[in-house]
Amino acid sequence: MDQEAALRHVLEGTSAQTGRPFFRALVRHLSQALGTSAAWVTEFDPQQQRLSALAFWLADAFVEKYEYLIAGTPCAAVVNNRDLLHIPDNIVELYPGDNDLRRLGAVSFLGLPLLDTDEQTVLGHLAVLDSRSIPADERALAIMRIFAARASAELRRMRVEGQVADQAQRLGRLLDGAMDAVLEVDSRGRITVANRAAERIFDLQRSDLEGAPLETILDEASVRLLSQACDRLDPRDPATRSALLPGTLNGLRRDGPPFPIEATAACYTTGGHRFYTLILRDVRPRIAAEQTIQALAAEREYLREQLDETASRDLLGSSRAMQRLREQIHQVAPTDATVLIHGETGTGKELVARALHAAGKRAHQPLIRVNCAAIPAALMESEFYGHERGSFTGATQKRVGRFALADGGTIFLDEVGELPLELQAKLLRVLQEGEFEPVGSSEMQKVDVRVIAATNRDLSQSARDGTFREDLYYRLNVFPIYVPPLRERSGDIAALAQEFARRCALKLGRRLEPISTETLDQLARYPWPGNVRELQNVIERAVITAGGGRLRFDGLIAPPTATAFADPTANTNGRVMTLAELQALERNNLLAALNATLATAAPPGCLACHLPPSPRA
């Protein structure tokens, strides 16, 4: 073999090639120079122990997409030993499991590993195969070593090139995924790189942006401010390498007026040239969001004022009892004192609680209502104090309790007399210490909450009976407010009826005649055991059934009885009644009830004549 001629032949065939064309040229010219029937160069996958041919020259033609597992092949020894392997003949007998050797009629083999710069990592291998014996020719081995080294270098270059291309793609995806415009600008103020967001923000194609001056997207004043800021940047100092420009710049678009932009600039040098990275943010969406938030905040304040006015307006009536109630609200609302509202069902205790909250210093914080009678006892502690995930069956996620929601504001405990005894002790601790433990948690949580409670029970009697903790009662009863029933302020019935009728008619879109004096008198004579709630419901039914705009209450309210809710001191001029008078009053009341119930079955007249006289009457 003419070594010099062979080297020249292979070098001339591969010098102008890189990448896969280089490998194709290499194996073709190597096979021709050495006179072998086949030559191939491969890339090694250590995970799968597989060799994939970058180029395979066989019998004057290329074999495409050739790959194989190295187990049982002579290539395994090349890869595993990281050294040259020369088998001059009888290769099929040495590797009987390699069917490709037998199919190709192989007799001899010569292979070299392609190593990375650390001389340990196998990148692939270079091999030749022949149907004749390949003698141990040092010149052939020298040629193989030279081009194995060249193939290794090219394979490393391709891998680095692939990594660089992959990083470039990742960087491109990162830039194009940004919502802000990202630009690279040279020292002359010309855009060299622009991302996809820049196209969208400035309504220009990337080809129009790259190479264009900054005046294309910013007005002159903004370019001047940006240039002054960039001149102060120093790429050598991390503290002054980048800066956020104060104020806003004016961006330009072809289809509209200038728009506000926030800018960040950074400086760096490469190849002895200075470049700037600009991040430009269109702040119009943020300004619009801020305006929306301001509008919603203003609407919230307006609705809060409306709610406060509604709460105050719903406390209708000019009776002495209502004047006293308003005076008490005015006195205690500005404080953080605990208030206990008591009164019969339907008197408007929740409206009083809302009025207290609205008139207090916590009015801008939440008012959280808890109906103690509507929550199952098993869930009441979780409802009050919250729970951690997994603290009990069904607790699939963490829950914030009502006291935590009311932090900084007010919590309204409606029907507080329905609380079970075991929960009353924990409520007392919250009221005294301002802290609690959520269910399933070992950490104490502190809250600042004002407590307003309401009940239709006599809690003092419940405390004496042992169904309500006495210490909790005294803790709640700091400032008691009594909401009078409607029968104790019958003078307010007319105003309430007219207001309820007006609201209901407005809601239903109906026109009504004013309620007549006779009708108002009829309403005033009724005792209203359901109080204001019953009056409101009766008015709503009357509006629904009104014919010709005139309210009628026939069949809607029962006629009053002589003794229903009668004032036992009405004829005593305020003096204390004797025991005999009380017994007589009780007897007369029972007789009146019997007369009213059995009138249809009894003979004419009063049933008193059929009853024996009371010995004390």
Coordinates of C-alpha atoms in Angstrom, one line a residue:
M1 CA 0.0 0.0 0.0
D2 CA 1.2 3.5 -0.9
Q3 CA 0.4 5.2 2.4
E4 CA 1.0 8.7 1.1
A5 CA -1.3 8.1 -1.9
A6 CA -4.0 6.6 0.4
L7 CA -3.8 9.5 2.8
R8 CA -4.0 12.0 -0.1
H9 CA -7.0 10.1 -1.5
V10 CA -9.0 10.1 1.7
L11 CA -8.0 13.7 2.6
E12 CA -9.0 15.0 -0.8
G13 CA -12.4 13.2 -0.6
T14 CA -13.3 14.5 2.9
S15 CA -11.6 18.0 3.2
A16 CA -14.6 19.9 1.8
Q17 CA -17.2 18.1 3.9
T18 CA -18.6 18.4 7.4
G19 CA -21.4 16.6 9.3
R20 CA -23.0 13.6 7.7
P21 CA -21.6 14.3 4.2
F22 CA -18.2 14.1 5.8
F23 CA -18.9 10.6 7.2
R24 CA -20.2 9.4 3.9
A25 CA -17.2 10.7 2.1
L26 CA -14.9 9.2 4.7
V27 CA -16.2 5.6 4.6
R28 CA -16.3 5.6 0.8
H29 CA -12.8 6.8 0.3
L30 CA -11.5 4.8 3.2
S31 CA -12.9 1.6 1.7
Q32 CA -11.4 2.4 -1.7
A33 CA -8.0 3.4 -0.2
L34 CA -7.7 0.2 1.9
G35 CA -9.4 -2.0 -0.8
T36 CA -12.0 -3.4 1.6
S37 CA -15.5 -4.4 0.6
A38 CA -17.2 -2.4 3.4
A39 CA -16.5 0.5 5.8
W40 CA -18.7 2.2 8.2
V41 CA -18.7 4.8 11.0
T42 CA -21.3 4.6 13.9
E43 CA -22.6 6.6 16.9
F44 CA -22.9 4.7 20.2
D45 CA -25.9 4.7 22.5
P46 CA -24.7 3.4 25.9
Q47 CA -28.2 3.2 27.4
Q48 CA -29.4 0.7 24.7
Q49 CA -25.9 -0.7 23.9
R50 CA -26.7 0.0 20.2
L51 CA -24.6 1.3 17.3
S52 CA -26.3 3.5 14.6
A53 CA -24.4 4.0 11.4
L54 CA -23.7 7.6 10.4
A55 CA -22.5 6.2 7.0
F56 CA -22.1 2.6 5.8
W57 CA -20.4 1.9 2.4
L58 CA -20.9 -1.7 1.2
A59 CA -20.1 -3.0 -2.3
D60 CA -19.9 0.4 -4.0
A61 CA -23.2 1.6 -2.5
F62 CA -24.4 3.2 0.7
V63 CA -26.6 1.3 3.2
E64 CA -29.2 3.5 4.8
K65 CA -30.5 3.4 8.4
Y66 CA -28.3 0.6 9.6
E67 CA -28.2 -0.1 13.3
Y68 CA -27.6 -3.1 15.6
L69 CA -27.0 -4.2 19.1
I70 CA -23.3 -4.7 19.9
A71 CA -23.8 -7.9 21.9
G72 CA -22.3 -10.9 20.1
T73 CA -20.5 -8.8 17.5
P74 CA -16.8 -7.8 17.1
C75 CA -17.8 -4.2 17.6
A76 CA -18.6 -5.0 21.3
A77 CA -14.9 -5.6 21.9
V78 CA -14.0 -2.3 20.2
V79 CA -16.5 -0.4 22.4
N80 CA -15.9 -2.2 25.7
N81 CA -12.1 -2.3 25.5
R82 CA -11.8 1.2 23.9
D83 CA -9.0 0.0 21.7
L84 CA -8.3 -1.2 18.2
L85 CA -9.5 -4.7 17.2
H86 CA -7.9 -6.5 14.3
I87 CA -9.2 -9.9 13.2
P88 CA -7.3 -10.9 10.0
D89 CA -9.5 -14.0 9.2
N90 CA -12.1 -16.6 10.4
I91 CA -14.3 -13.9 11.9
V92 CA -17.5 -15.8 11.3
E93 CA -16.2 -18.7 13.3
L94 CA -15.3 -16.3 16.1
Y95 CA -18.7 -14.6 16.2
P96 CA -21.2 -17.3 15.1
G97 CA -24.1 -15.3 16.5
D98 CA -23.6 -12.4 14.2
N99 CA -25.7 -13.3 11.2
D100 CA -24.8 -10.1 9.3
L101 CA -21.1 -11.3 9.1
R102 CA -22.2 -14.6 7.5
R103 CA -24.7 -12.8 5.2
L104 CA -21.9 -10.4 4.0
G105 CA -19.4 -13.2 3.5
A106 CA -17.0 -11.5 5.9
V107 CA -13.6 -12.9 6.6
S108 CA -11.7 -10.1 8.3
F109 CA -12.4 -7.1 10.5
L110 CA -10.6 -3.9 11.6
G111 CA -12.2 -1.5 14.0
L112 CA -11.3 1.5 16.2
P113 CA -13.3 3.3 18.9
L114 CA -14.2 7.0 18.5
L115 CA -13.4 8.6 21.9
D116 CA -14.3 11.8 23.5
T117 CA -11.7 14.3 24.8
D118 CA -11.5 12.4 28.1
E119 CA -10.2 9.3 26.2
Q120 CA -12.8 7.3 28.2
T121 CA -16.2 8.0 26.8
V122 CA -17.0 6.0 23.6
L123 CA -18.8 8.1 21.0
G124 CA -18.9 5.5 18.3
H125 CA -16.5 3.5 16.2
L126 CA -14.9 3.3 12.7
A127 CA -14.6 -0.2 11.1
V128 CA -13.8 -1.9 7.8
L129 CA -14.8 -5.4 6.7
D130 CA -13.5 -7.5 3.9
S131 CA -14.3 -10.9 2.3
R132 CA -10.5 -11.5 2.2
S133 CA -7.9 -11.5 4.9
I134 CA -6.7 -8.1 6.1
P135 CA -3.1 -8.4 7.0
A136 CA -1.5 -6.6 9.9
D137 CA -0.2 -3.6 7.9
E138 CA 1.1 -0.8 10.0
R139 CA 0.3 1.7 7.2
A140 CA -3.3 0.6 7.1
L141 CA -3.5 0.8 10.8
A142 CA -2.0 4.3 10.8
I143 CA -4.5 5.5 8.2
M144 CA -7.3 4.1 10.4
R145 CA -6.0 5.9 13.5
I146 CA -5.7 9.2 11.7
F147 CA -9.3 9.1 10.4
A148 CA -10.7 7.6 13.6
A149 CA -9.3 10.7 15.3
R150 CA -10.7 12.9 12.6
A151 CA -14.1 11.2 12.8
S152 CA -14.1 11.6 16.6
A153 CA -13.5 15.3 16.3
E154 CA -16.3 15.7 13.7
L155 CA -18.7 13.7 15.9
R156 CA -17.8 15.9 18.9
R157 CA -18.3 19.0 16.7
M158 CA -21.7 17.7 15.6
R159 CA -22.8 17.0 19.2
V160 CA -21.7 20.5 20.3
E161 CA -23.4 22.0 17.3
G162 CA -26.6 20.1 18.2
Q163 CA -26.4 21.3 21.8
V164 CA -26.0 24.9 20.6
A165 CA -28.9 24.5 18.2
D166 CA -31.0 23.0 21.0
Q167 CA -30.1 25.8 23.4
A168 CA -30.9 28.3 20.6
Q169 CA -34.3 26.7 20.1
R170 CA -35.0 26.7 23.8
L171 CA -33.9 30.3 24.1
G172 CA -36.1 31.1 21.1
R173 CA -39.1 29.4 22.7
L174 CA -38.4 31.2 26.0
L175 CA -38.3 34.6 24.2
D176 CA -41.3 33.9 22.1
G177 CA -43.2 32.7 25.1
A178 CA -42.7 35.9 27.0
M179 CA -45.6 38.3 27.1
D180 CA -43.3 41.4 27.0
A181 CA -41.4 42.6 24.0
V182 CA -37.7 41.5 24.2
L183 CA -35.3 43.3 21.9
E184 CA -31.5 43.2 21.4
V185 CA -30.2 46.6 20.3
D186 CA -26.7 47.5 19.1
S187 CA -24.7 50.6 20.0
R188 CA -26.2 52.5 17.1
G189 CA -29.7 52.0 18.4
R190 CA -30.8 49.5 15.8
I191 CA -32.8 46.4 16.6
T192 CA -30.9 43.2 16.0
V193 CA -33.2 40.6 17.6
A194 CA -37.0 40.8 18.4
N195 CA -39.3 38.2 19.9
R196 CA -42.9 37.3 18.9
A197 CA -44.4 39.6 21.6
A198 CA -42.7 42.6 20.0
E199 CA -44.5 41.8 16.7
R200 CA -47.8 41.7 18.5
I201 CA -47.2 44.8 20.7
F202 CA -45.9 47.0 17.9
D203 CA -48.0 45.5 15.0
L204 CA -44.8 44.8 12.9
Q205 CA -43.3 41.6 11.5
R206 CA -40.0 40.5 12.9
S207 CA -38.4 41.2 9.5
D208 CA -39.6 44.8 9.8
L209 CA -38.2 45.1 13.3
E210 CA -34.8 43.5 13.0
G211 CA -32.5 46.1 11.5
A212 CA -34.9 49.0 12.1
P213 CA -34.0 52.0 14.4
L214 CA -35.7 52.4 17.8
E215 CA -37.6 55.4 16.4
T216 CA -39.7 52.8 14.6
I217 CA -41.4 51.7 17.8
L218 CA -40.8 54.7 20.2
D219 CA -41.3 58.4 19.8
E220 CA -38.3 60.7 19.9
A221 CA -38.6 61.8 23.5
S222 CA -38.7 58.1 24.6
V223 CA -35.7 57.2 22.5
R224 CA -33.8 60.1 24.0
L225 CA -34.7 59.0 27.6
L226 CA -33.8 55.4 26.8
S227 CA -30.4 56.4 25.3
Q228 CA -29.5 58.5 28.3
A229 CA -30.4 55.5 30.6
C230 CA -28.4 53.1 28.5
D231 CA -25.3 55.4 28.5
R232 CA -25.2 55.1 32.3
L233 CA -25.0 51.3 32.2
D234 CA -21.7 49.5 32.8
P235 CA -21.5 45.9 31.7
R236 CA -18.5 45.3 34.0
D237 CA -20.4 46.3 37.2
P238 CA -23.3 44.0 38.3
A239 CA -24.9 46.8 40.2
T240 CA -25.2 49.1 37.1
R241 CA -25.4 46.4 34.4
S242 CA -29.2 46.7 34.2
A243 CA -31.8 49.3 35.2
L244 CA -35.5 49.9 35.3
L245 CA -36.3 53.1 33.6
P246 CA -38.4 55.5 35.7
G247 CA -41.7 56.6 34.4
T248 CA -43.2 55.3 31.1
L249 CA -42.2 55.6 27.4
N250 CA -44.5 56.1 24.5
G251 CA -44.8 53.2 22.1
L252 CA -45.8 53.6 18.5
R253 CA -48.2 51.5 16.3
R254 CA -49.3 51.9 12.8
D255 CA -53.0 51.6 13.7
G256 CA -53.4 53.9 16.7
P257 CA -52.1 56.7 19.0
P258 CA -49.0 56.3 21.2
F259 CA -49.4 54.0 24.2
P260 CA -47.6 53.7 27.6
I261 CA -44.7 51.3 27.9
E262 CA -42.5 50.4 30.9
A263 CA -38.9 49.5 30.0
T264 CA -36.0 47.6 31.5
A265 CA -32.5 47.8 29.9
A266 CA -29.4 45.7 30.4
C267 CA -25.9 46.0 28.8
Y268 CA -23.4 43.5 27.7
T269 CA -20.4 43.2 25.4
T270 CA -19.5 40.4 22.9
G271 CA -16.8 40.4 20.3
G272 CA -15.7 43.8 21.5
H273 CA -19.1 45.4 20.7
R274 CA -21.7 46.7 23.1
F275 CA -25.3 45.5 22.9
Y276 CA -28.4 46.2 25.0
T277 CA -31.3 44.0 26.0
L278 CA -34.6 45.9 26.2
I279 CA -37.7 44.4 27.8
L280 CA -40.7 46.6 26.9
R281 CA -44.0 46.0 28.6
D282 CA -47.3 47.3 27.3
V283 CA -49.0 48.6 30.5
R284 CA -52.3 49.3 28.9
P285 CA -53.8 46.1 30.3
R286 CA -52.5 46.9 33.8
I287 CA -53.9 50.4 33.6
A288 CA -57.2 49.0 32.5
A289 CA -57.2 46.5 35.3
E290 CA -56.3 49.2 37.8
Q291 CA -59.2 51.3 36.5
T292 CA -61.5 48.3 36.8
I293 CA -60.3 47.7 40.3
Q294 CA -60.9 51.3 41.2
A295 CA -64.4 51.2 39.6
L296 CA -65.2 47.9 41.5
A297 CA -63.9 49.5 44.7
A298 CA -66.1 52.5 44.2
E299 CA -69.0 50.2 43.4
R300 CA -68.2 48.2 46.5
E301 CA -68.3 51.3 48.7
Y302 CA -71.5 52.5 47.0
L303 CA -73.1 49.1 47.6
R304 CA -71.8 49.1 51.2
E305 CA -73.4 52.5 51.7
Q306 CA -76.6 51.3 50.2
L307 CA -76.5 48.2 52.4
D308 CA -75.9 50.4 55.4
E309 CA -78.7 52.7 54.4
T310 CA -80.9 49.7 53.9
A311 CA -80.1 48.3 57.3
S312 CA -80.8 51.6 58.9
R313 CA -83.9 52.1 56.8
D314 CA -85.3 48.7 57.6
L315 CA -85.4 49.7 61.3
L316 CA -88.6 51.5 60.6
G317 CA -90.9 53.1 63.2
S318 CA -91.1 56.2 65.3
S319 CA -92.5 54.5 68.4
R320 CA -90.9 55.1 71.7
A321 CA -89.5 51.5 71.7
M322 CA -87.8 52.1 68.3
Q323 CA -86.4 55.4 69.4
R324 CA -84.9 53.7 72.4
L325 CA -83.5 50.9 70.1
R326 CA -81.8 53.4 67.8
E327 CA -80.4 55.2 70.8
Q328 CA -78.8 52.0 72.0
I329 CA -77.3 51.2 68.6
H330 CA -75.9 54.7 68.4
Q331 CA -74.3 54.3 71.9
V332 CA -72.6 50.9 71.4
A333 CA -71.9 50.7 67.7
P334 CA -68.6 52.7 67.8
T335 CA -67.2 50.4 70.5
D336 CA -65.9 46.8 70.2
A337 CA -68.2 45.7 73.1
T338 CA -69.9 42.4 72.7
V339 CA -73.7 42.8 72.1
L340 CA -76.4 40.4 72.9
I341 CA -79.6 41.0 70.9
H342 CA -82.7 39.3 72.3
G343 CA -86.3 39.3 71.3
E344 CA -89.0 37.2 69.8
T345 CA -88.7 35.5 66.4
G346 CA -89.3 37.8 63.5
T347 CA -88.6 41.1 65.3
G348 CA -85.5 41.9 63.1
K349 CA -82.6 41.0 65.3
E350 CA -80.3 40.5 62.2
L351 CA -81.2 44.0 61.0
V352 CA -80.1 45.3 64.3
A353 CA -76.8 43.4 64.0
R354 CA -76.2 44.8 60.5
A355 CA -77.0 48.3 61.7
L356 CA -74.5 47.9 64.6
H357 CA -71.8 46.7 62.2
A358 CA -72.5 49.4 59.6
A359 CA -72.3 52.2 62.3
G360 CA -69.1 50.8 63.9
K361 CA -65.4 51.3 63.1
R362 CA -65.3 47.8 61.5
A363 CA -67.8 48.7 58.8
H364 CA -65.2 48.3 56.0
Q365 CA -64.4 44.8 57.2
P366 CA -66.6 41.7 56.7
L367 CA -69.7 40.9 58.7
I368 CA -69.9 37.1 58.9
R369 CA -73.2 35.5 59.9
V370 CA -73.5 32.1 61.5
N371 CA -76.9 30.5 62.2
C372 CA -76.1 28.3 65.2
A373 CA -79.5 26.5 64.8
A374 CA -78.9 25.5 61.2
I375 CA -75.5 23.8 61.5
P376 CA -75.3 20.1 62.6
A377 CA -73.7 19.7 65.9
A378 CA -71.0 17.4 64.4
L379 CA -69.9 20.1 62.0
M380 CA -70.3 23.1 64.1
E381 CA -66.7 23.2 65.4
S382 CA -65.4 22.9 61.9
E383 CA -67.7 25.6 60.7
F384 CA -66.6 27.9 63.5
Y385 CA -62.9 27.3 63.5
G386 CA -62.1 25.5 60.2
H387 CA -60.2 22.3 59.8
E388 CA -57.0 20.9 58.3
R389 CA -57.0 18.5 55.4
G390 CA -57.5 14.9 56.5
S391 CA -58.5 15.9 60.1
F392 CA -61.7 13.7 59.8
T393 CA -63.5 11.6 57.3
G394 CA -64.6 13.8 54.4
A395 CA -62.0 16.6 55.1
T396 CA -60.5 16.4 51.6
Q397 CA -59.1 19.9 51.7
K398 CA -58.3 22.6 54.2
R399 CA -61.2 24.8 55.3
V400 CA -61.1 28.3 56.7
G401 CA -63.6 28.8 59.6
R402 CA -66.0 31.6 60.1
F403 CA -64.0 33.2 62.9
A404 CA -60.9 33.4 60.6
L405 CA -63.1 34.9 57.8
A406 CA -64.3 37.5 60.2
D407 CA -60.8 38.5 61.4
G408 CA -60.7 42.3 61.6
G409 CA -64.5 42.5 61.2
T410 CA -67.6 41.3 63.0
I411 CA -69.1 37.8 63.5
F412 CA -72.9 37.6 64.1
L413 CA -73.9 34.5 66.1
D414 CA -77.6 34.1 65.4
E415 CA -79.6 31.8 67.6
V416 CA -76.6 31.5 69.9
G417 CA -78.8 29.8 72.5
E418 CA -78.8 26.6 70.3
L419 CA -75.1 26.0 70.8
P420 CA -74.2 22.7 72.4
L421 CA -72.5 22.8 75.8
E422 CA -69.2 21.3 74.6
L423 CA -68.8 24.1 72.0
Q424 CA -69.8 26.9 74.4
A425 CA -66.5 26.4 76.3
K426 CA -64.5 26.8 73.2
L427 CA -66.5 29.9 72.2
L428 CA -65.8 31.4 75.6
R429 CA -62.1 31.0 75.0
V430 CA -62.3 32.7 71.7
L431 CA -64.2 35.6 73.3
Q432 CA -61.7 35.9 76.2
E433 CA -58.4 35.1 74.5
G434 CA -59.1 35.9 70.9
E435 CA -57.5 32.6 69.8
F436 CA -58.6 29.1 68.7
E437 CA -57.3 25.8 67.2
P438 CA -58.7 24.6 63.8
V439 CA -59.9 21.0 63.9
G440 CA -56.9 18.7 63.3
S441 CA -54.3 21.5 63.9
S442 CA -52.0 21.9 66.9
E443 CA -51.2 25.6 66.1
M444 CA -53.1 28.3 67.8
Q445 CA -54.6 31.0 65.5
K446 CA -55.3 34.5 66.8
V447 CA -58.1 36.7 65.5
D448 CA -59.5 40.1 66.2
V449 CA -63.2 39.8 66.0
R450 CA -66.2 41.7 67.4
V451 CA -69.0 39.4 68.5
I452 CA -72.7 40.2 68.1
A453 CA -75.0 37.5 69.3
A454 CA -78.8 37.1 69.0
T455 CA -81.3 34.8 70.6
N456 CA -85.1 34.4 71.1
R457 CA -84.5 32.4 74.3
D458 CA -84.2 33.6 77.9
L459 CA -80.5 32.8 78.3
S460 CA -80.5 33.8 82.0
Q461 CA -83.1 31.1 82.6
S462 CA -81.2 28.7 80.4
A463 CA -78.1 29.4 82.5
R464 CA -80.1 28.6 85.7
D465 CA -81.4 25.4 84.1
G466 CA -77.9 24.3 83.2
T467 CA -78.4 24.3 79.4
F468 CA -76.3 27.3 78.8
R469 CA -73.0 28.2 80.5
E470 CA -73.4 31.0 83.0
D471 CA -69.9 32.4 82.3
L472 CA -70.6 32.5 78.6
Y473 CA -73.9 34.2 79.2
Y474 CA -72.2 37.0 81.2
R475 CA -69.5 37.3 78.5
L476 CA -72.1 37.8 75.8
N477 CA -74.4 40.0 77.8
V478 CA -72.0 42.9 78.0
F479 CA -74.4 45.2 76.2
P480 CA -77.9 43.7 75.9
I481 CA -80.3 45.1 73.3
Y482 CA -84.0 44.3 73.5
V483 CA -85.9 44.3 70.1
P484 CA -89.5 44.9 71.0
P485 CA -92.2 42.7 69.4
L486 CA -94.6 44.4 67.0
R487 CA -97.5 44.3 69.4
E488 CA -95.5 46.6 71.7
R489 CA -95.1 49.2 69.0
S490 CA -98.5 48.9 67.2
G491 CA -98.1 52.6 66.2
D492 CA -95.4 51.5 63.8
I493 CA -97.6 49.0 61.9
A494 CA -99.0 51.5 59.4
A495 CA -95.5 52.8 58.4
L496 CA -94.2 49.3 58.1
A497 CA -97.1 48.1 56.0
Q498 CA -96.9 51.0 53.6
E499 CA -93.2 50.5 53.2
F500 CA -93.4 46.8 52.7
A501 CA -96.2 47.3 50.1
R502 CA -94.1 49.8 48.2
R503 CA -91.1 47.6 48.0
C504 CA -93.1 44.5 47.0
A505 CA -95.0 46.4 44.3
L506 CA -91.7 47.7 43.0
K507 CA -90.2 44.2 42.9
L508 CA -93.2 42.7 41.2
G509 CA -93.7 45.7 38.9
R510 CA -97.3 46.5 40.0
R511 CA -99.1 49.7 40.8
L512 CA -101.1 49.9 44.1
E513 CA -103.5 52.2 45.6
P514 CA -102.6 53.6 49.0
I515 CA -103.6 51.4 51.9
S516 CA -106.9 52.7 53.3
T517 CA -107.2 53.9 56.9
E518 CA -109.7 51.1 57.7
T519 CA -107.2 48.5 56.5
L520 CA -104.4 50.0 58.5
D521 CA -106.7 50.0 61.6
Q522 CA -107.4 46.3 60.9
L523 CA -103.7 45.6 60.7
A524 CA -103.0 47.5 63.9
R525 CA -105.6 45.5 65.8
Y526 CA -104.0 42.2 64.9
P527 CA -101.5 41.0 67.5
W528 CA -98.9 39.7 64.9
P529 CA -97.4 36.8 66.8
G530 CA -94.9 36.4 64.0
N531 CA -93.9 40.0 64.4
V532 CA -92.4 42.0 61.5
R533 CA -91.6 39.0 59.5
E534 CA -95.2 37.9 59.6
L535 CA -96.3 41.4 58.6
Q536 CA -94.0 41.5 55.7
N537 CA -95.1 38.1 54.4
V538 CA -98.8 39.0 54.8
I539 CA -98.2 42.3 52.8
E540 CA -96.4 40.3 50.1
R541 CA -99.3 37.9 49.8
A542 CA -101.7 40.8 49.7
V543 CA -99.8 42.4 46.8
I544 CA -99.7 39.2 44.9
T545 CA -103.5 38.7 45.2
A546 CA -104.4 42.4 44.9
G547 CA -107.1 43.1 42.4
G548 CA -107.3 46.5 40.7
G549 CA -104.4 47.7 42.7
R550 CA -106.3 47.5 46.0
L551 CA -104.9 45.5 48.9
R552 CA -107.3 43.1 50.7
F553 CA -106.5 41.2 53.8
D554 CA -109.6 39.0 54.0
G555 CA -108.5 35.5 55.0
L556 CA -104.9 36.6 55.3
I557 CA -105.0 37.4 59.0
A558 CA -107.1 35.9 61.8
P559 CA -109.6 38.1 63.7
P560 CA -108.1 39.1 67.1
T561 CA -109.6 37.5 70.2
A562 CA -110.4 39.4 73.3
T563 CA -107.7 38.0 75.4
A564 CA -105.0 37.3 72.8
F565 CA -101.8 39.0 74.1
A566 CA -103.9 41.2 76.4
D567 CA -102.1 43.5 78.7
P568 CA -102.8 42.2 82.2
T569 CA -102.3 45.6 83.7
A570 CA -104.5 47.5 81.2
N571 CA -107.2 48.2 83.9
T572 CA -105.0 48.5 86.9
N573 CA -103.6 52.0 86.3
G574 CA -100.1 50.6 86.8
R575 CA -100.7 49.3 90.3
V576 CA -99.5 45.8 91.3
M577 CA -102.3 43.2 91.1
T578 CA -103.3 41.0 94.0
L579 CA -103.2 37.3 94.0
A580 CA -107.0 37.1 93.8
E581 CA -107.0 39.5 90.8
L582 CA -104.4 37.3 89.0
Q583 CA -106.4 34.2 89.6
A584 CA -109.6 35.8 88.3
L585 CA -107.7 37.1 85.3
E586 CA -106.5 33.6 84.6
R587 CA -110.0 32.1 85.0
N588 CA -111.5 34.7 82.6
N589 CA -108.8 34.1 80.1
L590 CA -109.5 30.3 80.1
L591 CA -113.2 31.0 79.7
A592 CA -112.6 33.3 76.8
A593 CA -110.5 30.6 75.1
L594 CA -113.2 28.0 75.6
N595 CA -115.9 30.3 74.3
A596 CA -113.8 31.1 71.2
T597 CA -113.1 27.4 70.6
L598 CA -116.4 25.8 71.4
A599 CA -118.8 28.6 70.3
T600 CA -120.2 26.5 67.5
A601 CA -121.0 23.6 69.8
A602 CA -122.1 25.4 72.9
P603 CA -125.6 26.8 73.7
P604 CA -126.1 30.5 73.4
G605 CA -124.5 32.6 76.1
C606 CA -121.3 32.3 78.0
L607 CA -120.1 29.0 79.4
A608 CA -119.5 30.6 82.7
C609 CA -123.0 29.8 84.0
H610 CA -122.2 26.1 83.6
L611 CA -119.0 26.3 85.7
P612 CA -119.0 26.4 89.5
P613 CA -118.0 29.7 90.9
S614 CA -114.5 30.1 92.1
P615 CA -114.4 30.2 95.9
R616 CA -111.9 33.1 95.7
A617 CA -113.5 35.0 92.8

